[in-house]
Coordinates of C-alpha atoms (C1' of nucleotides) in Angstrom, one line a residue:
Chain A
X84 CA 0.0 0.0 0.0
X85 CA 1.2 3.6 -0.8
X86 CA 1.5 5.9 1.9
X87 CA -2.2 7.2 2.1
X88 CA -0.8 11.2 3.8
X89 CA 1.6 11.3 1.0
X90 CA -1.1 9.8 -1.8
X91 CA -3.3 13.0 -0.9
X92 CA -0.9 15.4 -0.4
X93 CA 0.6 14.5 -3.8
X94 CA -2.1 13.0 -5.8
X95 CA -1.4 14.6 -9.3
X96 CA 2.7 13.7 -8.6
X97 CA 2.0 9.8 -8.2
X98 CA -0.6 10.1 -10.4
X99 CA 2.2 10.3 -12.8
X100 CA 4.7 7.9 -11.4
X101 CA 1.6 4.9 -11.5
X102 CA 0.8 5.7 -15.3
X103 CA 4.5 4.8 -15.8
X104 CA 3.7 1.3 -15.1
X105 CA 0.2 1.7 -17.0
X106 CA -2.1 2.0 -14.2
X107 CA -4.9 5.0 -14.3
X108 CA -5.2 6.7 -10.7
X109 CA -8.8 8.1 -10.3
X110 CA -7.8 11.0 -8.4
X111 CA -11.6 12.4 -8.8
X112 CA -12.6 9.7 -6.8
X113 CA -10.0 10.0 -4.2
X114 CA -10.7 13.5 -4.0
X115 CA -14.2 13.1 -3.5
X116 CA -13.7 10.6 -0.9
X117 CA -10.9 12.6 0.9
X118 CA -13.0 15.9 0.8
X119 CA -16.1 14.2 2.5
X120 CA -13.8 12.6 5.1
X121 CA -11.5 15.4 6.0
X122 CA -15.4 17.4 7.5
X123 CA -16.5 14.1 9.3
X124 CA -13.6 13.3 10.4
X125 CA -13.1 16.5 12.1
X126 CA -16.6 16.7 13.2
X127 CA -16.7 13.2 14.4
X128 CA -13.7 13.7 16.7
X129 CA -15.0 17.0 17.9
X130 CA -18.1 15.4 18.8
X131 CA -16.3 12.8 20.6
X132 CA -14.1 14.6 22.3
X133 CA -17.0 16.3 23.8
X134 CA -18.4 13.1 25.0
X135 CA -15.4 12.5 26.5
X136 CA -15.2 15.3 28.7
X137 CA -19.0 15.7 29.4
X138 CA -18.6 12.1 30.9
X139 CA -15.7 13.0 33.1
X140 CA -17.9 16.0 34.7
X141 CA -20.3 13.5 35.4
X142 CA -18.0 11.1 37.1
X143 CA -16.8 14.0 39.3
X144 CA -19.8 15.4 40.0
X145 CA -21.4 12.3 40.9
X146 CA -18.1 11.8 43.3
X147 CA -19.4 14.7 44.9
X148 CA -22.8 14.2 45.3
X149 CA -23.8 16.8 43.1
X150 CA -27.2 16.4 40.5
X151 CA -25.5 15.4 36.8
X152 CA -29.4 15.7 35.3
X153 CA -28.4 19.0 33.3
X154 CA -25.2 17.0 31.6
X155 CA -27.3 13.9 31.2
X156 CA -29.4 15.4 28.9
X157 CA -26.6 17.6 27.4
X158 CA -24.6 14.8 26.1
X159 CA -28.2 13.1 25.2
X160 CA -28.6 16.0 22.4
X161 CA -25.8 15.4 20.2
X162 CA -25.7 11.3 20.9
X163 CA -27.5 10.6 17.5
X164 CA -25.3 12.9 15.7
X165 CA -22.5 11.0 16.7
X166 CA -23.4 7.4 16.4
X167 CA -24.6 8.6 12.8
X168 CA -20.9 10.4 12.1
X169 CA -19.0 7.2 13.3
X170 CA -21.2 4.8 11.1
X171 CA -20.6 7.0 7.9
X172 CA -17.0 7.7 8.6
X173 CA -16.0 4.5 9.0
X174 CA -17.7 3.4 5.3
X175 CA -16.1 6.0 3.9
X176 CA -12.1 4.9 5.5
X177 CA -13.0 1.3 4.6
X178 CA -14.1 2.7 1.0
X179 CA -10.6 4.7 1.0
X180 CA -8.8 2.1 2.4
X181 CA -10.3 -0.6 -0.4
X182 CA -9.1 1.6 -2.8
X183 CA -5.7 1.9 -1.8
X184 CA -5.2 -1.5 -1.7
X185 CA -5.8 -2.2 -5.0
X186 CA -3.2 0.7 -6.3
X187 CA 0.1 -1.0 -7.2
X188 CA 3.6 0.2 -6.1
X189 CA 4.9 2.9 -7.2
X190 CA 8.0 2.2 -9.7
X191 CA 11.4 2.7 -8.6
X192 CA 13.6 5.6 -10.4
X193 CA 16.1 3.4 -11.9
X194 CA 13.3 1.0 -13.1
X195 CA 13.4 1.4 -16.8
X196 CA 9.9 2.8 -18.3
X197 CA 8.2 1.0 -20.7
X198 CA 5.0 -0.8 -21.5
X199 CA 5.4 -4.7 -21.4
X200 CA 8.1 -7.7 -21.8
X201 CA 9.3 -6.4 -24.8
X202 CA 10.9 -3.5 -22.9
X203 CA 12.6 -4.5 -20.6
X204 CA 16.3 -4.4 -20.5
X205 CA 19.0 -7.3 -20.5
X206 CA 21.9 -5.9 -18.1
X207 CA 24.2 -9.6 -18.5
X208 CA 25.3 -12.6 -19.5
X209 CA 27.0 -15.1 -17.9
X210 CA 28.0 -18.8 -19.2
X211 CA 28.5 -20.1 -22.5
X212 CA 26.0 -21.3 -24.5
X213 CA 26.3 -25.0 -25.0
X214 CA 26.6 -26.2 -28.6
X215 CA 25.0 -29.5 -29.7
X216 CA 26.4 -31.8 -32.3
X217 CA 23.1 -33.8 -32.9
X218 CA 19.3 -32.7 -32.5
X219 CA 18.7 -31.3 -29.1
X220 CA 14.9 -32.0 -27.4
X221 CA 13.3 -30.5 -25.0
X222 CA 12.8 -31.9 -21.4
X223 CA 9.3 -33.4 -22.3
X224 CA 10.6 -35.8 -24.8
X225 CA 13.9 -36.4 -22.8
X226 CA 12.1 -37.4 -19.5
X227 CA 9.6 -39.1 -21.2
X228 CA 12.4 -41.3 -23.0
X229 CA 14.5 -41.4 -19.9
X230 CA 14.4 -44.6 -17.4
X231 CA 13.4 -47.5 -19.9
X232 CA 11.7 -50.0 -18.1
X233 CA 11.6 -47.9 -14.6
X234 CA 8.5 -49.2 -12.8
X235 CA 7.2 -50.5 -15.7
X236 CA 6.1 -47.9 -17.8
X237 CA 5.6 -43.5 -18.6
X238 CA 9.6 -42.5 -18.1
X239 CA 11.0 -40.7 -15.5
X240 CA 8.6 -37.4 -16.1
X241 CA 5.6 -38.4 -16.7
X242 CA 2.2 -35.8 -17.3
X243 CA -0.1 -38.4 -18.7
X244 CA -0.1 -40.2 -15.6
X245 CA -0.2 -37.1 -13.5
X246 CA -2.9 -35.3 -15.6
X247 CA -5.1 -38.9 -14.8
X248 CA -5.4 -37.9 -11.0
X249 CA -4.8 -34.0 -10.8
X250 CA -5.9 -32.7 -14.7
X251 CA -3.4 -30.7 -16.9
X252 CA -0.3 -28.7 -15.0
X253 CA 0.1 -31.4 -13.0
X254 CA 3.4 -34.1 -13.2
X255 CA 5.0 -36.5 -11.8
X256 CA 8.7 -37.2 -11.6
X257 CA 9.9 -40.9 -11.3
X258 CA 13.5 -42.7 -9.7
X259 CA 16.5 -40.5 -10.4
X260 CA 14.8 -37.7 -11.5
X261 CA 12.7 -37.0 -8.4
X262 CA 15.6 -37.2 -6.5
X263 CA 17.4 -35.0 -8.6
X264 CA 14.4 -32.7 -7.7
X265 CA 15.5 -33.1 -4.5
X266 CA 18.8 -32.8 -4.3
X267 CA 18.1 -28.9 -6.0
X268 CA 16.1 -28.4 -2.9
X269 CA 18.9 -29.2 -0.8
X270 CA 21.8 -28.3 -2.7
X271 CA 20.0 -24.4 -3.1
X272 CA 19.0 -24.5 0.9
X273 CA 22.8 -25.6 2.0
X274 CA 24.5 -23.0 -0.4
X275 CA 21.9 -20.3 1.3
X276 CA 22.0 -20.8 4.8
X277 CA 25.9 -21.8 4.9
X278 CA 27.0 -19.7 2.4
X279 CA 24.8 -16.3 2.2
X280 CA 23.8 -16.2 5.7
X281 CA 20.3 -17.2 5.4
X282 CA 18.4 -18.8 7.8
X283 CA 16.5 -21.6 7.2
X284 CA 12.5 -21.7 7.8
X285 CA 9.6 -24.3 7.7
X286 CA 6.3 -22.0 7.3
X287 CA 2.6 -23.4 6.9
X288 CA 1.4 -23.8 3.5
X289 CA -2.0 -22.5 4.5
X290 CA -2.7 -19.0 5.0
X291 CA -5.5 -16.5 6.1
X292 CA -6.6 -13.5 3.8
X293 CA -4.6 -11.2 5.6
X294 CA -1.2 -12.5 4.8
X295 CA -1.7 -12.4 1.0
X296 CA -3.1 -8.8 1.7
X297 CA 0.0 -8.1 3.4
X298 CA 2.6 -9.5 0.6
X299 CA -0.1 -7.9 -2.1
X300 CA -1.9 -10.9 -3.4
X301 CA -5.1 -10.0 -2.5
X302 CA -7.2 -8.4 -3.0
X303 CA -6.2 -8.1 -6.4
X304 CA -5.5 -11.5 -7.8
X305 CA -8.0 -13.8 -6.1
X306 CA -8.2 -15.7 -8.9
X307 CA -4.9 -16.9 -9.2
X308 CA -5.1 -18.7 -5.5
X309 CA -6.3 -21.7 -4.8
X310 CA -8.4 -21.6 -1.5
X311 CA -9.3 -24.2 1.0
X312 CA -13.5 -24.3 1.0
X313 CA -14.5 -22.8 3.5
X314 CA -18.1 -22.2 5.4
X315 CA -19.6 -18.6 5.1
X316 CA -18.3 -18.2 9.0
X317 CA -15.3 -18.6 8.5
X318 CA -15.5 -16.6 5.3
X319 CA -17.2 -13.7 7.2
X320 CA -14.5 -13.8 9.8
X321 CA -11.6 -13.5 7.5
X322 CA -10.3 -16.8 8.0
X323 CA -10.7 -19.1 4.4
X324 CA -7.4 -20.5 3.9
X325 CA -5.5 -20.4 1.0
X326 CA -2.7 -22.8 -0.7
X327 CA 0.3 -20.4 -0.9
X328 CA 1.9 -19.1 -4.2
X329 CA 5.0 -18.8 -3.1
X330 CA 7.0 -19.3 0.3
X331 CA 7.0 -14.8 0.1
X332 CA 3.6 -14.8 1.1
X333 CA 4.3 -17.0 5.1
X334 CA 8.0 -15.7 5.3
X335 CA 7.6 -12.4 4.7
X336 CA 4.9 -12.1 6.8
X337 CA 6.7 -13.2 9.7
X338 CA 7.1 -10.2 10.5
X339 CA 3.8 -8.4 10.5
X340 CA 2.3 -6.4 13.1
X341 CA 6.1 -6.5 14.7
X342 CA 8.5 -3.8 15.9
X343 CA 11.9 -5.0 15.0
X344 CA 15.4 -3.9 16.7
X345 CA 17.7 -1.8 14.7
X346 CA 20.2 -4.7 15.9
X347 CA 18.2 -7.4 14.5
X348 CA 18.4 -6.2 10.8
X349 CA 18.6 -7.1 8.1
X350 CA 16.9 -10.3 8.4
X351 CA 18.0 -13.2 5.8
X352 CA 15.2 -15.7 5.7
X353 CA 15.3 -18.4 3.2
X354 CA 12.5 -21.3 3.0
X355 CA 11.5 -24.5 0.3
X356 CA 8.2 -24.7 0.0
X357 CA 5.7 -26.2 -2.5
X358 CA 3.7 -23.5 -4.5
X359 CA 0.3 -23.4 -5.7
X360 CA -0.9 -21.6 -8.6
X361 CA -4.2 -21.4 -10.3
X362 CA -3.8 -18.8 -13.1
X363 CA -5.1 -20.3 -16.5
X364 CA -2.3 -18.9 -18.9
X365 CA -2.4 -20.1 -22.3
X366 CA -1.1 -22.9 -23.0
X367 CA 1.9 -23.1 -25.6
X368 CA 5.1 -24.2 -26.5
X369 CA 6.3 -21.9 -24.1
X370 CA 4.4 -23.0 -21.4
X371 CA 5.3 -26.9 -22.0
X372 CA 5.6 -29.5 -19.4
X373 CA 7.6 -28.3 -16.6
X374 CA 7.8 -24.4 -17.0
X375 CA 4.6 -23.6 -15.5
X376 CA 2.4 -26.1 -12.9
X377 CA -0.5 -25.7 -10.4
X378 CA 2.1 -26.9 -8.3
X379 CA 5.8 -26.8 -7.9
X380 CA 8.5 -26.1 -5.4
X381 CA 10.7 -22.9 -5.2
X382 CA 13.3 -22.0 -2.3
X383 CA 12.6 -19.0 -1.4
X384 CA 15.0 -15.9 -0.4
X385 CA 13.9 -13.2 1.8
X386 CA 15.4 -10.0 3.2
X387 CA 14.2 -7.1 5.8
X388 CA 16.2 -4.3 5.9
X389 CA 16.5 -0.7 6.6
X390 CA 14.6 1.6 3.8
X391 CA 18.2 2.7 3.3
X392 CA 19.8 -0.9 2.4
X393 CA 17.0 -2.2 0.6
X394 CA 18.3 -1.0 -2.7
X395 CA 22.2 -2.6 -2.1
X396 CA 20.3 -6.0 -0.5
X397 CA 18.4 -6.1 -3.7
X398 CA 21.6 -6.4 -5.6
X399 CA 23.1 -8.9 -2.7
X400 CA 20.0 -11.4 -2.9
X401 CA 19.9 -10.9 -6.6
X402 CA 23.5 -12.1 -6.4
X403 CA 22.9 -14.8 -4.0
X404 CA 20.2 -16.3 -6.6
X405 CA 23.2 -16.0 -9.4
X406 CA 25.2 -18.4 -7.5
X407 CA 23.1 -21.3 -8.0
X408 CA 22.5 -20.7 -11.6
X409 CA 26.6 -20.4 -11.5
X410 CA 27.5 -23.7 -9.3
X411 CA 25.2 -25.7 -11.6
X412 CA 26.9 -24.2 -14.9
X413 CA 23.5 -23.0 -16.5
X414 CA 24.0 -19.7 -18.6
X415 CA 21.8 -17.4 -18.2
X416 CA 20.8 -13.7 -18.3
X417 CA 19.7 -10.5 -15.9
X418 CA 17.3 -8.6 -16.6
X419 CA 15.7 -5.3 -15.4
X420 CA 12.1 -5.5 -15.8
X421 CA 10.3 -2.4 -17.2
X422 CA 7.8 -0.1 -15.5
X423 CA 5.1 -2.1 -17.2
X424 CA 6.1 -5.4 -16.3
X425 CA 7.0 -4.9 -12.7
X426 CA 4.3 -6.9 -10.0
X427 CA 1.9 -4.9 -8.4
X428 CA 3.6 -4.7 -5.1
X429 CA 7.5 -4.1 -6.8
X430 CA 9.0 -1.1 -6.9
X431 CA 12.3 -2.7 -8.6
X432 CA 12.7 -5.9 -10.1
X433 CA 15.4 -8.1 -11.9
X434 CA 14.3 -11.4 -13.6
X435 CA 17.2 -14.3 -13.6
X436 CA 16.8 -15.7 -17.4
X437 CA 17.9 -19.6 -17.9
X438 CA 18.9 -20.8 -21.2
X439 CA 16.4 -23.4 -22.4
X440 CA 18.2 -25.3 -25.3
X441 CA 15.0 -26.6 -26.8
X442 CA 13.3 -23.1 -27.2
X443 CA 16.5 -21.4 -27.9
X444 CA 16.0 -18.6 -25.4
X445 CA 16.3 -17.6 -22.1
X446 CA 13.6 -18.4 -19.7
X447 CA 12.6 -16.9 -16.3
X448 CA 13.7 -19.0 -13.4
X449 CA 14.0 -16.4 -11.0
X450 CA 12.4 -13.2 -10.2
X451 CA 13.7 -10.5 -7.5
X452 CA 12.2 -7.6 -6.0
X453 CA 12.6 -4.5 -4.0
X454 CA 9.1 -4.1 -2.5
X455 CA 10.1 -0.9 -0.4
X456 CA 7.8 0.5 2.4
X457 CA 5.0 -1.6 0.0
X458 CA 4.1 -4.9 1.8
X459 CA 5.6 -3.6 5.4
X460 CA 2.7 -0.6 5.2
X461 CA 0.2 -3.5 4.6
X462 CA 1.7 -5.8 8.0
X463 CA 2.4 -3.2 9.6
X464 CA 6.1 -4.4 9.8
X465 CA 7.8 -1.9 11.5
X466 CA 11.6 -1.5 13.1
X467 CA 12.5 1.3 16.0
X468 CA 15.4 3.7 14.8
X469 CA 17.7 4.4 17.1
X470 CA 18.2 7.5 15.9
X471 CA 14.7 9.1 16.3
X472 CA 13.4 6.5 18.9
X473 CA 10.5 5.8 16.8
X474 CA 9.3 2.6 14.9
X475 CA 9.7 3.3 11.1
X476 CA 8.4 0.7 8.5
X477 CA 11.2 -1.8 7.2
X478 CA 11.7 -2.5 3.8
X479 CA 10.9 -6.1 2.4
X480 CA 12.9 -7.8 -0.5
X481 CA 12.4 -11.0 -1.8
X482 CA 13.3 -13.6 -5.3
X483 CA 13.4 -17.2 -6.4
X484 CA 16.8 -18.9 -5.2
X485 CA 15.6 -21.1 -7.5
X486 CA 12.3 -22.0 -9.0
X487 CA 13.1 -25.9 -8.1
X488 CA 11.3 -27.4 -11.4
X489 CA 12.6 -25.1 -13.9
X490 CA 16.0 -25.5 -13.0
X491 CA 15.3 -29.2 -13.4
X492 CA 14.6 -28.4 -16.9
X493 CA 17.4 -26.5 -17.4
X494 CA 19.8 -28.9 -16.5
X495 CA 17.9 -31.9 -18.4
X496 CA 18.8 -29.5 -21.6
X497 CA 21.4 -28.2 -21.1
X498 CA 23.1 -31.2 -19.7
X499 CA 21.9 -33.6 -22.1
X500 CA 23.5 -36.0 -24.6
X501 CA 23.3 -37.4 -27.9
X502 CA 22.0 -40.9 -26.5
X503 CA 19.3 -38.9 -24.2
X504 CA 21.3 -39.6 -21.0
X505 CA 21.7 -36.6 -18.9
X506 CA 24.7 -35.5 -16.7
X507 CA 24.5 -34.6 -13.5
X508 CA 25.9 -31.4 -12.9
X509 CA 29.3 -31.9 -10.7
X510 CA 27.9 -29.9 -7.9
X511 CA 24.7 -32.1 -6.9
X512 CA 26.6 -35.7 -7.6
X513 CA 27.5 -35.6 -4.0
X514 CA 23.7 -35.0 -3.3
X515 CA 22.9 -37.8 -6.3
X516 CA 24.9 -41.0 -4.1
X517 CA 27.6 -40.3 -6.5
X518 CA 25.0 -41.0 -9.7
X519 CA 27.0 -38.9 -12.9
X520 CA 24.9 -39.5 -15.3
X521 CA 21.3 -40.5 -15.6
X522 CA 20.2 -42.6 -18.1
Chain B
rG20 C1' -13.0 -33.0 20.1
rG21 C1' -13.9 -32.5 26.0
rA22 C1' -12.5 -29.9 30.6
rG23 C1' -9.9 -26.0 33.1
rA24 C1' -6.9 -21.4 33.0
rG25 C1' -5.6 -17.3 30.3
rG26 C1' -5.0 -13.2 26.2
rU27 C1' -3.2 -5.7 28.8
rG28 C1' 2.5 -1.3 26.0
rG29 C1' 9.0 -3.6 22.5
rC30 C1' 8.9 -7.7 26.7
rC31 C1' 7.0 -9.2 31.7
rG32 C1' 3.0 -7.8 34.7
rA33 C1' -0.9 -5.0 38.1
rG34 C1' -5.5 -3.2 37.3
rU35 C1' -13.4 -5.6 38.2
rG36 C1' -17.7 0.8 35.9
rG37 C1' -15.4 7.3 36.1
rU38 C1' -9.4 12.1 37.1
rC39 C1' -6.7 4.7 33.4
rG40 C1' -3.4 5.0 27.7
rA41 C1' -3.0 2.2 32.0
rA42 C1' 1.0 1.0 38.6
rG43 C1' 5.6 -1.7 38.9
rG44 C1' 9.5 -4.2 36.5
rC45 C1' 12.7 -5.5 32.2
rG46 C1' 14.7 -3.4 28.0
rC47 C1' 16.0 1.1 25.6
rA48 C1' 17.8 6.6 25.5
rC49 C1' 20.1 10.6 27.9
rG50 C1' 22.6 12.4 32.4
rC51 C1' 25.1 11.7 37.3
rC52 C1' 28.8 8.6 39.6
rU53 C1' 33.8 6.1 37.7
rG54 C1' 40.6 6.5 35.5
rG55 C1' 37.3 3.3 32.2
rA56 C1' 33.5 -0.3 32.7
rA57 C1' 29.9 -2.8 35.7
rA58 C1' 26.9 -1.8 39.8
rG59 C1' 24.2 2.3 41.7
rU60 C1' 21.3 6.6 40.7
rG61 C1' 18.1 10.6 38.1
rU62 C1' 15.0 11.7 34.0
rG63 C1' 12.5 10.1 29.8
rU64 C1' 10.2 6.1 26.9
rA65 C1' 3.0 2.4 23.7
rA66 C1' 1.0 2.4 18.9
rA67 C1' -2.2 3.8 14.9
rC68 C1' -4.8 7.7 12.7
rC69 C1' -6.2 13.2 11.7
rG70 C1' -3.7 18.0 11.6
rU71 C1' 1.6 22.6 8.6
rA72 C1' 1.4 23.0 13.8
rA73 C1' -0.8 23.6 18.5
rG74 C1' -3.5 19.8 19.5
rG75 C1' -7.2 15.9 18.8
rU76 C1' -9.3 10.9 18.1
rU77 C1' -8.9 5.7 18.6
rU78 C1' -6.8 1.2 20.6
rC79 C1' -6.2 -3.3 26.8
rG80 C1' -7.3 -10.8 21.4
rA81 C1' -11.7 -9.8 17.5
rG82 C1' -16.8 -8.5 16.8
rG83 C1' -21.4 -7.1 18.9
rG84 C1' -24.3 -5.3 23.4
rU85 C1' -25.4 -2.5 28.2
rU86 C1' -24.1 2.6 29.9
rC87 C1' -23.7 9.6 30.0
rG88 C1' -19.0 6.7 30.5
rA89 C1' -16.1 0.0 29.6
rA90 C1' -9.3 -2.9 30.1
rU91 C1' -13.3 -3.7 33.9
rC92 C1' -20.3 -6.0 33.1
rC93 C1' -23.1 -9.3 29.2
rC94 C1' -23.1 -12.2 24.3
rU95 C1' -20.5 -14.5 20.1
rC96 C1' -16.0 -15.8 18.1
rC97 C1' -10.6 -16.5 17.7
rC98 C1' -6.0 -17.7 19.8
rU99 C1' -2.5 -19.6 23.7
rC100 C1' -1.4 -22.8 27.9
rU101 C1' -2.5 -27.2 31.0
rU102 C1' -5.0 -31.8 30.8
rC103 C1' -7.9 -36.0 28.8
rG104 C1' -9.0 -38.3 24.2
rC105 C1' -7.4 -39.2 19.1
rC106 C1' -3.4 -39.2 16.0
rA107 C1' 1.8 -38.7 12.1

RNA sequence: GGAGAGGUGGCCGAGUGGUCGAAGGCGCACGCCUGGAAAGUGUGUAAACCGUAAGGUUUCGAGGGUUCGAAUCCCUCCCUCUUCGCCA
């Protein structure tokens, strides 16, 4: 959520900075809103305040035996008035505040304008492109050919299967290659939390509404959750659970509704968890097999800092995130994403970019943000500077250190060989019982 | 799921209808003391919101109710702890 004092007080300016990303601010509305509860506010609080000091003369005058008939009715005159002030104010904050929340971030300065994927712009390379002396395939065909005779039948990846007791997006990965799946897990965890200076987190996979408000998945993008039925109580009291999207949305939020010590930052939180996504994309050659599931598992970096270190920890945990892609030997690409391809709650993001043999291009496997002031307004996450005594909001950063089953497909192609086998890359053999190669 | 006990400031903890946003302690900040530190000692220190400010409003798990007035009384719900049952 933006800063509502600084929204009104600067409505035309942001105004400005949101159409950089393509979003329309009604400011009509706002102003409306904002003129009609700037009065009732006032009016409100005067009324109450008057309450408030009627009923103290009462309590001392009753003290001291004195009649309290004249206040009685005093404070009876103007009770109706106030009740009917309170009610209509607080429609009027709750219409305000539903607005606000469904304003995105505003854009970073160094976040390059412009008005979708096309724009935004590569910053590096790193890794060679691997060159293939026979016909390359893509990790469908490859997994589907890999594990003759393993269990019987359907390869070592196998979406026939899985579509037969989940539907499409689904899959199911078989011997070797499941525990190449997990070995990723691991191998990313370890290099995190003894490496980088994570620490390591187990969070529930379940949440209530208010922590996907808080990271900025709701209200906005209900439809792309998957939520937990639920009967109208629980609905009514804000409790319906939802699958997460991503491990952001529990481990970010463990810090909501908190006052941090300057001492205690920043916080490095890292966490593997499954995600759960219900967006109906197109389907596509783009979109084949692995790249994008219902479900699928990402270890997940996170960082709360100090507004002023946000920008260098983006840079850190962007970093962090590189080393992976680096230890596995997977080229790949950094990428600033443009003002109109930026998430709603981003201020400044770079996409990590794999290179995907089959499709000849660089694929996202990793996406890292700056959120700013953005989600810790929403939890109320705060942290007490020193300097001024006072709690100030922290700043919340967060990216993929890796999406788990696209880096499995990256390494299926980019690792594989003329006979369909598929090195394992020298870094997870340890994890692999010594396995080099899997066939 | 049953029974019992609880949920108060950054933390602990007092407070059962009125001058309570709330004693006391811890922590923290600044000062005194000290060669320096510790100890001791003095003062200050909840948050959110409105307001340029002065100042004001709200908040004692959440929501509703009673009342001129609620941390305090009533109702509903949530959560935590202990215990029994069940279970991985």
């Amino acid at each position: 959520m933006l800063d509502p004092k600084f929204l009104r007080n600067n409505l035309d300016v942001v105004a400005v900075q949101l159409a950089r990303r393509g979003f329309t601010l009604d400011t009509g509305k706002l102003t409306d809103l904002e003129a009609e509860r700037k009065v009732l506010q006032a009016r409100t609080q005067e009324l109450q305040a008057e309450r408030k000091s009627k009923s103290k003369e009462i309590g001392l005058a009753k003290k001291n035996g004195q009649d309290v008939s004249e206040i009685l009715s005093a404070v009876a005159k103007f009770g109706d008035e106030l009740k009917a002030a309170e009610i209509r104010l607080k429609e009027l904050q709750d219409e305000t505040h539903a607005l606000l929340m469904m304003i995105p971030n505003i854009p970073h300065e160094s976040t390059p304008d412009g008005k979708d994927e096309d724009e935004n712009v590569e910053l590096r390379r790193w890794g060679d492109i691997p060159s293939f002396d026979f016909a390359v395939k893509d990790h469908v065909d490859l997994g589907a050919e890999l594990g003759d005779g393993w269990n019987g039948k359907g390869g070592l990846m196998d979406f026939e299967n899985a579509a037969r007791l989940s539907g499409a997006r689904f899959s199911i990965l078989k011997g070797p290659l499941a525990r190449m799946h997990r070995a990723l897990i691991q191998f990313m965890l370890n290099t995190h939390t003894e490496e980088h200076g994570y620490s390591e987190n187990y969070v529930p996979y379940l949440v209530r509404p208010d922590a996907l408000r808080g990271t900025g998945q709701l209200p906005k993008f209900k439809e792309d959750l998957f939520a937990i039925e639920a009967d109208e109580e629980a609905i009514e009291a804000d409790k319906q659970l939802h699958l997460i999207p991503t491990a952001e949305v529990p481990v970010t939020n463990m810090v909501r509704e908190s006052i941090l010590d300057e001492a205690e930052l920043p916080l490095r939180l890292t966490a593997h968890t499954p995600c759960f996504r219900s967006e109906a994309g197109a389907y596509g050659k783009d979109v084949r097999g692995l790249i994008r599931q219902h479900q699928f598992e990402k270890v997940e970096l996170v960082q709360i800092v100090k507004p002023q270190d946000s920008l260098s920890a983006l840079d850190e945990l962007l970093g962090h995130a590189e080393k992976i892609l680096q230890l596995l030997n997977l080229p790949y690409r950094v990428v600033a994403l443009c003002t109109g391809d930026i998430g709603f709650s981003a201020s400044k993001t770079f996409d990590l970019e794999v290179w995907v043999p089959a499709q000849e291009t660089y694929r996202e496997i990793s996406s890292c943000s700056n959120f700013g002031d953005f989600q810790a307004r929403r939890m109320l996450a705060r942290w007490r500077n020193k300097a001024t005594g006072k709690p100030e909001l922290v700043h919340t950063i967060n990216g993929s250190g890796l999406a788990v089953g696209r880096t499995l497909v990256a390494i299926i192609e980019n690792y594989q060989q003329a006979d369909g086998s598929i090195r394992v890359p020298e870094v997870l053999i340890p994890y692999m019982g010594g396995m080099e190669v899997i066939r």
